[in-house]
Coordinates of C-alpha atoms and ligand atoms in Angstrom, one line a residue:
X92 CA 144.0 84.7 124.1
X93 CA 141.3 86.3 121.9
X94 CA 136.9 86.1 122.2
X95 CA 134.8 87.6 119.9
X96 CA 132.4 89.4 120.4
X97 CA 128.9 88.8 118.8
X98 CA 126.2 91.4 117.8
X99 CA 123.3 88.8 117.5
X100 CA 119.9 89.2 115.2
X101 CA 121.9 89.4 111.9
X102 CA 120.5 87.1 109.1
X103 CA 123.6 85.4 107.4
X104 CA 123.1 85.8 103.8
X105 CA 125.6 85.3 100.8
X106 CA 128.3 82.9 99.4
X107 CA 131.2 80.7 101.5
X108 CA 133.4 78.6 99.8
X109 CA 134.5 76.0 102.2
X110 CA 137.8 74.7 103.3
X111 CA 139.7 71.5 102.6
X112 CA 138.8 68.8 105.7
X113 CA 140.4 68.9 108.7
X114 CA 139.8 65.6 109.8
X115 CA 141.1 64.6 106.0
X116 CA 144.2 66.7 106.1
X117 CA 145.4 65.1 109.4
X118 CA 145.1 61.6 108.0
X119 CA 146.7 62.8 104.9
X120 CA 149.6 64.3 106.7
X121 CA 151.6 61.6 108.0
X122 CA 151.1 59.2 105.2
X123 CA 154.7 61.5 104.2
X124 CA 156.2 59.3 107.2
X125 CA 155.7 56.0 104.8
X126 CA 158.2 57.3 101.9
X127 CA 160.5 59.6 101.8
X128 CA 159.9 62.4 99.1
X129 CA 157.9 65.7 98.3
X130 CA 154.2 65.7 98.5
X131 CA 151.7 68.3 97.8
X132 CA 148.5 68.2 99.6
X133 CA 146.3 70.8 98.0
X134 CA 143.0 72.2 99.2
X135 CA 144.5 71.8 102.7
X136 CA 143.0 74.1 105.4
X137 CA 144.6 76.9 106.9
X138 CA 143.6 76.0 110.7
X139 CA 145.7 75.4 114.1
X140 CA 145.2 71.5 113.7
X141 CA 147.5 71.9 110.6
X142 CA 150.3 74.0 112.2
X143 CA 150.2 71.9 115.2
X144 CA 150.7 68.5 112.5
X145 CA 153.2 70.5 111.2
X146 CA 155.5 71.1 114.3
X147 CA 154.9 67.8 114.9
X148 CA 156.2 66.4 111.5
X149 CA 158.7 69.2 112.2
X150 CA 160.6 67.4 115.5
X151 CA 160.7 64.3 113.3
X152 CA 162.4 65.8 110.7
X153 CA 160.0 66.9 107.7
X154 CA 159.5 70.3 106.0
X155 CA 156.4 71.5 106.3
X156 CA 155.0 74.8 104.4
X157 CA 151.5 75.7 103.8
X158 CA 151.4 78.2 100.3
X159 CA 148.3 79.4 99.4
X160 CA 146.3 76.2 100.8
X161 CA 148.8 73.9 99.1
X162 CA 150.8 71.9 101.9
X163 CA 154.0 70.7 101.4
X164 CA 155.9 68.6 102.9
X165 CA 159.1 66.7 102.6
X166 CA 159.7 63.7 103.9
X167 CA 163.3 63.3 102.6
X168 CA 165.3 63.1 105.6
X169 CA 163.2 61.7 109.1
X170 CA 165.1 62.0 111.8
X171 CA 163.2 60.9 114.5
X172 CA 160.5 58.3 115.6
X173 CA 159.4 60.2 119.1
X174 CA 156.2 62.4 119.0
X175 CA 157.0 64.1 122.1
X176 CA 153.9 65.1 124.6
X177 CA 154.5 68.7 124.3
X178 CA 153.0 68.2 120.8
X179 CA 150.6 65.0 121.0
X180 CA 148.6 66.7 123.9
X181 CA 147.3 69.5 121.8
X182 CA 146.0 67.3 119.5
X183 CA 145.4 63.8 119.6
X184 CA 145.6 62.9 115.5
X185 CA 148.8 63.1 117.0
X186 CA 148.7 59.5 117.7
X187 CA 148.4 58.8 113.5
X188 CA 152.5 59.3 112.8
X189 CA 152.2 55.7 115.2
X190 CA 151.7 53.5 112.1
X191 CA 153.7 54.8 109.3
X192 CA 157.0 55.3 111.7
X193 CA 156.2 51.5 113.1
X194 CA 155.9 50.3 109.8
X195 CA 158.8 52.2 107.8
X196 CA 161.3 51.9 110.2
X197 CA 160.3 48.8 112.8
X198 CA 159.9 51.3 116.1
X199 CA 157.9 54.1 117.2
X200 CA 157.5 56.1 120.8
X201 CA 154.5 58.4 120.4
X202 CA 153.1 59.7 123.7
X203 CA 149.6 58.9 124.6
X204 CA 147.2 61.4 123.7
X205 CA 145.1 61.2 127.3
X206 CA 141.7 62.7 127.7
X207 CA 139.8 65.6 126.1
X208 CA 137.3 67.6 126.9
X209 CA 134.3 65.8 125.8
X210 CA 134.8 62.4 127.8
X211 CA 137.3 59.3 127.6
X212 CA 138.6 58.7 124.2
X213 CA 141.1 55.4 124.3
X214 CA 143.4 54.4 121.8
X215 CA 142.9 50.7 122.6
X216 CA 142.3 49.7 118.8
X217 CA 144.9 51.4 117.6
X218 CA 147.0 49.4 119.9
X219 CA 145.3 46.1 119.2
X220 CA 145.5 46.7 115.4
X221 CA 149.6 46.9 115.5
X222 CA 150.2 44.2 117.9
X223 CA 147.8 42.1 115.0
X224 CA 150.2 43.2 112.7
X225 CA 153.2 41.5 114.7
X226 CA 154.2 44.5 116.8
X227 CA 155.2 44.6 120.8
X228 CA 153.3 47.6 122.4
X229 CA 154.5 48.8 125.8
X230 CA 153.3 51.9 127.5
X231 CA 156.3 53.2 129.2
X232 CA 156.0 56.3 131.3
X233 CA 153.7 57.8 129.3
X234 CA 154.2 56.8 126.0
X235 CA 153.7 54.1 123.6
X236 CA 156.6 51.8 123.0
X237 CA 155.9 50.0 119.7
X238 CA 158.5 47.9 118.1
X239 CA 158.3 45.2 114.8
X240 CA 159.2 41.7 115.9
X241 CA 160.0 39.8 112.8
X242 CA 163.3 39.0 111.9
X243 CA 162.3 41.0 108.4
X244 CA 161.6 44.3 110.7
X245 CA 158.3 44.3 109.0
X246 CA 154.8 43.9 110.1
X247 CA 152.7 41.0 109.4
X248 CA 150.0 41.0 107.5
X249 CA 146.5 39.8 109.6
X250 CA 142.9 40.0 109.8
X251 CA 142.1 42.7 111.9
X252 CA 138.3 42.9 113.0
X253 CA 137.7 46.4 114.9
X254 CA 135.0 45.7 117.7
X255 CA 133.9 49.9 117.2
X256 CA 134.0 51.4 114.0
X257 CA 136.7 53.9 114.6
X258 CA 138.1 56.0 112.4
X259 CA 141.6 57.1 114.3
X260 CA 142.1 53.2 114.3
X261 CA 141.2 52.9 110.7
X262 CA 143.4 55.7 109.9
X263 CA 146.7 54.1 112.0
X264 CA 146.1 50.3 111.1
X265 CA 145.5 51.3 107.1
X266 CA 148.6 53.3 106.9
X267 CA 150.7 50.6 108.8
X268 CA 149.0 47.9 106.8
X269 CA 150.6 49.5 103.6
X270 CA 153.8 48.5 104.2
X271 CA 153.7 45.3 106.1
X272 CA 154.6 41.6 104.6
X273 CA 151.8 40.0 103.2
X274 CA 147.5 40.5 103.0
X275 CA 146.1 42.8 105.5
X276 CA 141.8 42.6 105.8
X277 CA 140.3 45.2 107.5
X278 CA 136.7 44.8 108.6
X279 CA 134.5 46.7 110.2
X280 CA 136.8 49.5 108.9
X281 CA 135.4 53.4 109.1
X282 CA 134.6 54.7 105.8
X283 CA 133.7 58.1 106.2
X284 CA 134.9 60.3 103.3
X285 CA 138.0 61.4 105.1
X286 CA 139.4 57.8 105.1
X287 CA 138.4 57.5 101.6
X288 CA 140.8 60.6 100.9
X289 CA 143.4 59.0 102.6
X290 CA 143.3 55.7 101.3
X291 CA 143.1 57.0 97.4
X292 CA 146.2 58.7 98.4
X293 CA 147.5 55.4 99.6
X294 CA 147.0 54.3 96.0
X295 CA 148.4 57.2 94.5
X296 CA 151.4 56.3 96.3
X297 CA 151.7 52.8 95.2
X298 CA 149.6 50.7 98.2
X299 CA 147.3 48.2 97.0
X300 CA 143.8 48.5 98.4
X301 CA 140.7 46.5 97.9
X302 CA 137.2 47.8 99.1
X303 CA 137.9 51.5 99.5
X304 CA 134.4 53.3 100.6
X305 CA 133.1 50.1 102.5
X306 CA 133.6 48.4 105.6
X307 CA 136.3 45.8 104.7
X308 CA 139.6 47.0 103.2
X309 CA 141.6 44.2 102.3
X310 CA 145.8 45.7 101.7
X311 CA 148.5 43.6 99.7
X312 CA 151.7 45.1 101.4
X313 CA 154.3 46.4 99.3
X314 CA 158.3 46.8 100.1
X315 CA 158.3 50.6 99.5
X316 CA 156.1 53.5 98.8
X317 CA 156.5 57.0 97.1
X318 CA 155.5 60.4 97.3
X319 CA 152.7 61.9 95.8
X320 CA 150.6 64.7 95.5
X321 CA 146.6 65.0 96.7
X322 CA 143.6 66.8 96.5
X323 CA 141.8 67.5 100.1
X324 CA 137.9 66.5 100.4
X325 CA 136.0 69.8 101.2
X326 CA 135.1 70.1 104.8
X327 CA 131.4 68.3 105.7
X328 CA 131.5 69.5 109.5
X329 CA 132.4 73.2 108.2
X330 CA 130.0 72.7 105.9
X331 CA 127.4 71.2 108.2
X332 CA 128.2 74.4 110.2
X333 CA 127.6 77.4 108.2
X334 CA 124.3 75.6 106.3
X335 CA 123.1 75.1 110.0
X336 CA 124.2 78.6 111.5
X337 CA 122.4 79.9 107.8
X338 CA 119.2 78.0 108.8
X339 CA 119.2 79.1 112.7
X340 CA 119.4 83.2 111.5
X341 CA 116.5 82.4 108.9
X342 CA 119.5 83.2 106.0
X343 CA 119.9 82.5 102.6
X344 CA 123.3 81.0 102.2
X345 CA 125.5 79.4 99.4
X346 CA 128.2 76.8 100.2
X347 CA 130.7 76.4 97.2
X348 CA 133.2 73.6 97.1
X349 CA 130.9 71.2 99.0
X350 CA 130.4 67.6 98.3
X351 CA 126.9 67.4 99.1
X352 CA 127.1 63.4 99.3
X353 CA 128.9 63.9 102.1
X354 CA 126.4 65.4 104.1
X355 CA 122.7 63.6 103.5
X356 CA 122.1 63.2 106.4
X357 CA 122.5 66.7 107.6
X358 CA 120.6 67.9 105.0
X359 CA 117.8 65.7 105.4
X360 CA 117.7 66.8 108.9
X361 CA 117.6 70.3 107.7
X362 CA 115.2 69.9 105.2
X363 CA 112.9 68.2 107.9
X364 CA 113.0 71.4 109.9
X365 CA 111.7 73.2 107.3
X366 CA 114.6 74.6 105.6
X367 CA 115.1 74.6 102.1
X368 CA 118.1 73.3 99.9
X369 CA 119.2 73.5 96.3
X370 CA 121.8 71.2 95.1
X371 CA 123.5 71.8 92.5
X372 CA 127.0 70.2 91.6
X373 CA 129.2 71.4 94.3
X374 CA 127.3 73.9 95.5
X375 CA 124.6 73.9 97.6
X376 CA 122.1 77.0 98.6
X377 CA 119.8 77.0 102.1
X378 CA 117.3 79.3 102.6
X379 CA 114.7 79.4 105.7
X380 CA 112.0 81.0 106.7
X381 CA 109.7 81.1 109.6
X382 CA 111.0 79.0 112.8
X383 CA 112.2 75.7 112.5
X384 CA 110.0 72.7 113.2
X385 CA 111.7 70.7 116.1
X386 CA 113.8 67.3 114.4
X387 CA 115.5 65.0 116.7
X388 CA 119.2 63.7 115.4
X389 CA 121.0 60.5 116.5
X390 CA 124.7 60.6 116.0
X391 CA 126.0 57.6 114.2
X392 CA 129.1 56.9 111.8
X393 CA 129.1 57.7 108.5
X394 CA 126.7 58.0 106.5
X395 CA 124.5 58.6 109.7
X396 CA 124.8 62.6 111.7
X397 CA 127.8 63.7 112.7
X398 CA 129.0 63.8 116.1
X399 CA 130.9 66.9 115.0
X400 CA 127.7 68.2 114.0
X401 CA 125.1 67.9 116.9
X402 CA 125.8 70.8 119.4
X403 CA 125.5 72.8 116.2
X404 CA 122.5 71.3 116.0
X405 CA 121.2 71.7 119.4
X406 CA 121.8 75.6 118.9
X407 CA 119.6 75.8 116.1
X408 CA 117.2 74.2 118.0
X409 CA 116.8 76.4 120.4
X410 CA 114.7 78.5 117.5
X411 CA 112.2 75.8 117.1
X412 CA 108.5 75.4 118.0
X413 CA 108.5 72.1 120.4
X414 CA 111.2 70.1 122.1
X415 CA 114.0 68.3 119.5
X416 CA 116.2 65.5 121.2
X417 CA 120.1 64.8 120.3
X418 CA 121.2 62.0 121.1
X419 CA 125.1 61.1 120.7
X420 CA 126.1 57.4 121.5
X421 CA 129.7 57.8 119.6
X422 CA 130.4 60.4 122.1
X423 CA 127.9 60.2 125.4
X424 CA 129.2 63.1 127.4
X425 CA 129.4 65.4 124.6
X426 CA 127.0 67.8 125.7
X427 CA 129.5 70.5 127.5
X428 CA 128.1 73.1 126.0
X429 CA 124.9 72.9 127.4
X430 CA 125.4 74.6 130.2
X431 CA 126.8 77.7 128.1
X432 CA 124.0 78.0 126.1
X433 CA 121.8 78.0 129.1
X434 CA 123.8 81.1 129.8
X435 CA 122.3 82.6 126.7
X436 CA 118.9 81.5 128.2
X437 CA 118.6 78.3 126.6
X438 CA 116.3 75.8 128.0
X439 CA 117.4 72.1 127.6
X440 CA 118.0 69.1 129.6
X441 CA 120.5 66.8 129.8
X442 CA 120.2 62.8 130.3
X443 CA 122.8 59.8 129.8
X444 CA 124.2 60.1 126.2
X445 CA 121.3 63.3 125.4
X446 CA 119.8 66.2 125.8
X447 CA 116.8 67.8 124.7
X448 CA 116.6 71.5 123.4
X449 CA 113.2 72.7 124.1
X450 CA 112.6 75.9 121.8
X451 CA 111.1 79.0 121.9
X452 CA 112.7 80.6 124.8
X453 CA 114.1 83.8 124.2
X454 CA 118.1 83.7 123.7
X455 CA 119.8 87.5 125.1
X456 CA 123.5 87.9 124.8
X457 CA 126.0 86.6 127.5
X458 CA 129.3 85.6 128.1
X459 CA 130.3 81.9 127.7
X460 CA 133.1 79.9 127.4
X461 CA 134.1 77.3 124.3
X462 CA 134.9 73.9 126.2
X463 CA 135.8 72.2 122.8
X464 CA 136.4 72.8 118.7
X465 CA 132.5 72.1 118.0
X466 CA 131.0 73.5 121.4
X467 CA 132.7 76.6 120.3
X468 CA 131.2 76.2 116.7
X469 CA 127.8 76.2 118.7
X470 CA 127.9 78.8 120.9
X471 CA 128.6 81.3 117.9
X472 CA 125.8 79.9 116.1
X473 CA 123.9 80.7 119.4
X474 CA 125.6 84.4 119.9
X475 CA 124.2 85.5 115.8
X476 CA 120.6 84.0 117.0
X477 CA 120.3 85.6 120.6
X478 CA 119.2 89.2 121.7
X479 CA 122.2 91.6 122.1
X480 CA 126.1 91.0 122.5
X481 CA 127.6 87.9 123.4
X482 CA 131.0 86.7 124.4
X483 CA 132.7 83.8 123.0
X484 CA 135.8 83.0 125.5
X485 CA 138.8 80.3 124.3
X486 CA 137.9 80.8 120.9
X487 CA 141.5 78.8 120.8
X488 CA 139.2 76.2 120.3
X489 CA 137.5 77.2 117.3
X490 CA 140.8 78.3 115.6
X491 CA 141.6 74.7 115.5
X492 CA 139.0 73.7 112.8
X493 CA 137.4 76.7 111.0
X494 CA 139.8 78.6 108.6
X495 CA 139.0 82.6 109.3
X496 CA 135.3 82.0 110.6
X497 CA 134.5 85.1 111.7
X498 CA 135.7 86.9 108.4
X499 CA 133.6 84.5 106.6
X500 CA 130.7 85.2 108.9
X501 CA 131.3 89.1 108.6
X502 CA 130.9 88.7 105.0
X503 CA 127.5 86.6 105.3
X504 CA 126.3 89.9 107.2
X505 CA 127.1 88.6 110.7
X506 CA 128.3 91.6 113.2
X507 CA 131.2 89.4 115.3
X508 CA 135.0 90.5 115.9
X509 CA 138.0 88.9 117.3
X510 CA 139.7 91.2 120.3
X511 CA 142.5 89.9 122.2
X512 CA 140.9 89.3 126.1
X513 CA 142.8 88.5 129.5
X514 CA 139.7 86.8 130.5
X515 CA 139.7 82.9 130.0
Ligands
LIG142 C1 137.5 61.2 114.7 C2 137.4 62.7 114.4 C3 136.5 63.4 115.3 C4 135.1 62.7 115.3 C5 135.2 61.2 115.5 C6 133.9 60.5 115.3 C7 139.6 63.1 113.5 C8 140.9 63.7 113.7 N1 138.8 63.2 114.5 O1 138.0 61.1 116.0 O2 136.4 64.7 114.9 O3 134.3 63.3 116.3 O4 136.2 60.6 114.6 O5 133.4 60.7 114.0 O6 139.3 62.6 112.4 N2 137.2 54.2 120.4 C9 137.6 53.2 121.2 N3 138.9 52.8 121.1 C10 139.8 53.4 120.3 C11 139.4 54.4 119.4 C12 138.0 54.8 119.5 O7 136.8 52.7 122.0 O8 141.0 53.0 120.3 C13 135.8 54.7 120.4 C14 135.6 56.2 120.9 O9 135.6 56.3 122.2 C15 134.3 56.5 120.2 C16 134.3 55.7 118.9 O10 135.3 54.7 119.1 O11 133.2 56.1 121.0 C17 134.6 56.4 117.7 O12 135.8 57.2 117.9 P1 136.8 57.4 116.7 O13 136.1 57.2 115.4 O14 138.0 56.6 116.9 O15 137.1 59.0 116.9 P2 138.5 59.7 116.6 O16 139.2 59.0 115.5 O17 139.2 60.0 117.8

């Protein structure tokens, strides 16, 4: 297992270009389940997440090979329609090979994903949205029995209304939706950018889809589908990331390959605190100076804050001149790394579904633990702001969404190194 270690008081200053999505890549993925073929997903990211989709894809029978940040993958021969626990539990996307498998070849078994580390995340409306589209679910030691019940083998078209915007559901429901028998309406679908990626792609493969980038997504199924290639969105939450960690070490950073439409609301959060942003095309350049002013954030789907942006967030307020609130009603008990940073000296409180960062206190170098992918993303924004060295543990977690962050933090001027650790 590896930490790094964090020289803190650097001011991150320089150029990043940032990564294909994560969250993108994984719904692009297994859309190779829904035709057989060669795809090319370019742009893709270079991050655990990816291999562990891979190996997945793998034990059903696809080639997967990631060249130069072009995956590909083919799809020719599937071999399989189990996605075992061994590899669902590492990752619940997992979960997403549920509807292309159901719908291409009438069955599926995919083990359910269980918990995580940040609170109770069912898959209920994934569930819902295939028996709407004709299928019999059965949970059956562990895993999800799903089979098509029409004498066709197909699924059925229906109106699915989804009671929480969700976008795993989205994701799983859209991709099965492709291929069933008749008109498929969506509503109250997700449409963050990632499931606008995936549902061009859908397209580009021959789908039809109405009303891609709102909230209803109305699908004419089709017999058969074929492989295509794709270009990845740029990351938003990697980008959300280094503009924050650039405004919580008072840096002057450039972000290249960004789309900054993507990420308003983060940057009008930003700018609030007093940092200040230049747009230009895909690029986007931060620079702050002075302390922050406190600016609470409300999680909320797309186009509102991210979820996968707010303990960032909290970190970088911890530099601030008053008391800034987070609030996260997508994910309530999200706040695990609170009691990290108050390792580092941090002083916030927690309350049901928040927590408020008052600033100001002075942050010295510890050793704390990463509980989650974005917890970690926090506490090394935390480790470049406080006094001395700090110790990031289980930086496992990090290595699942951020393509070589401490390299690209050591060349923004950040003093941090990987070393391999016993302690965990
Ligand atoms: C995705 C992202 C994750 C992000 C989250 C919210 C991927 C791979 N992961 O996760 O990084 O934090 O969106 O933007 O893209 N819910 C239900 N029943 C369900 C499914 C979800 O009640 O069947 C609830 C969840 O508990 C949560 C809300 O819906 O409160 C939104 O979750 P969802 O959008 O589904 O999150 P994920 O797709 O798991």
């Amino acid at each position: 297992m590896d930490k790094f270690i964090i020289e803190g008081g650097r001011r991150l200053q320089g150029t990043v270009a940032i990564s294909g999505a994560k969250n993108a890549t994984l719904a692009l993925m297994p859309t190779c389940l829904l035709a057989p073929g060669v795809f090319h997903l370019r742009n893709t990211p270079n991050n655990r997440d990816v291999w562990t989709f891979s190996r997945l894809l793998g034990s059903l029978g696809v080639h997967a090979e990631l060249n130069q940040n072009t995956l590909f993958l083919d799809s020719t021969n599937v071999t399989s329609t189990e996605a075992p626990y061994e590899h669902v539990k590492k990752m619940r996307a997992s979960i997403y090979v549920l509807g292309p498998l159901l719908a291409r070849f009438g069955e599926a078994r995919v083990s359910l994903p269980g918990g995580c580390n940040f609170g109770p995340r069912p898959v209920d409306l994934h569930l819902k949205g295939m028996e709407r589209l004709g299928a019999s679910i059965e949970v059956e030691s562990g895993y999800i029995v799903a089979k098509t019940t029409s004498s066709t083998n197909r699924l059925q078209g229906n109106h699915i209304h989804f009671d929480v915007s969700s976008v795993g559901a989205t994701v799983n429901v859209l991709m099965a939706a492709t291929l069933a028998e008749g008109e498929t309406v969506l509503t109250n679908a997700a449409l963050e950018p990632e499931i606008t990626n995936l549902a061009r792609m859908l397209v580009s493969m021959g789908a039809v889809i109405d009303g891609i980038g709102t909230t209803t997504l109305t699908v004419q199924g089709v017999d058969a589908l074929h492989a295509t290639d794709v270009d990845t969105i740029p990351d938003r939450i990697e980008a959300a990331t280094y503009l924050i960690a650039a405004a919580a070490t008072k840096g002057d950073v450039t972000l290249r390959n960004v789309n900054p439409y993507h990420l308003t609301a983060v940057i009008q959060a930003l700018e609030d605190s007093g940092a200040e942003l230049d747009i230009n095309g895909e690029t986007i350049r931060l620079t702050m100076e002075g302390a922050p002013k406190p600016v609470d954030i409300t999680t909320a789907p797309y186009p509102g804050y991210p979820t996968d942006a707010q303990a960032q967030w909290a970190a970088y307020m911890l530099a601030s001149t008053g008391a800034a609130r987070i609030r996260d009603h997508i994910y309530p008990t999200r706040f695990g790394y609170v009691s990290e940073l108050q390792r580092l000296g941090a002083d916030i409180t927690t309350d049901e579904g928040s927590c408020t960062v008052n600033g100001g206190s002075k942050l010295s170098g510890a050793t704390v633990m990463s509980s989650d992918l974005r917890a970690s993303a926090s506490l090394v924004i935390a480790g470049m702001m406080a006094e001395g060295h700090t110790d990031v543990l289980r930086v496992y977690h990090i290595d699942r969404g951020y393509e070589n962050i401490e390299q690209r933090l050591r060349e923004l001027g950040a003093v941090i190194q990987r070393v391999p650790t016993d302690e965990y």
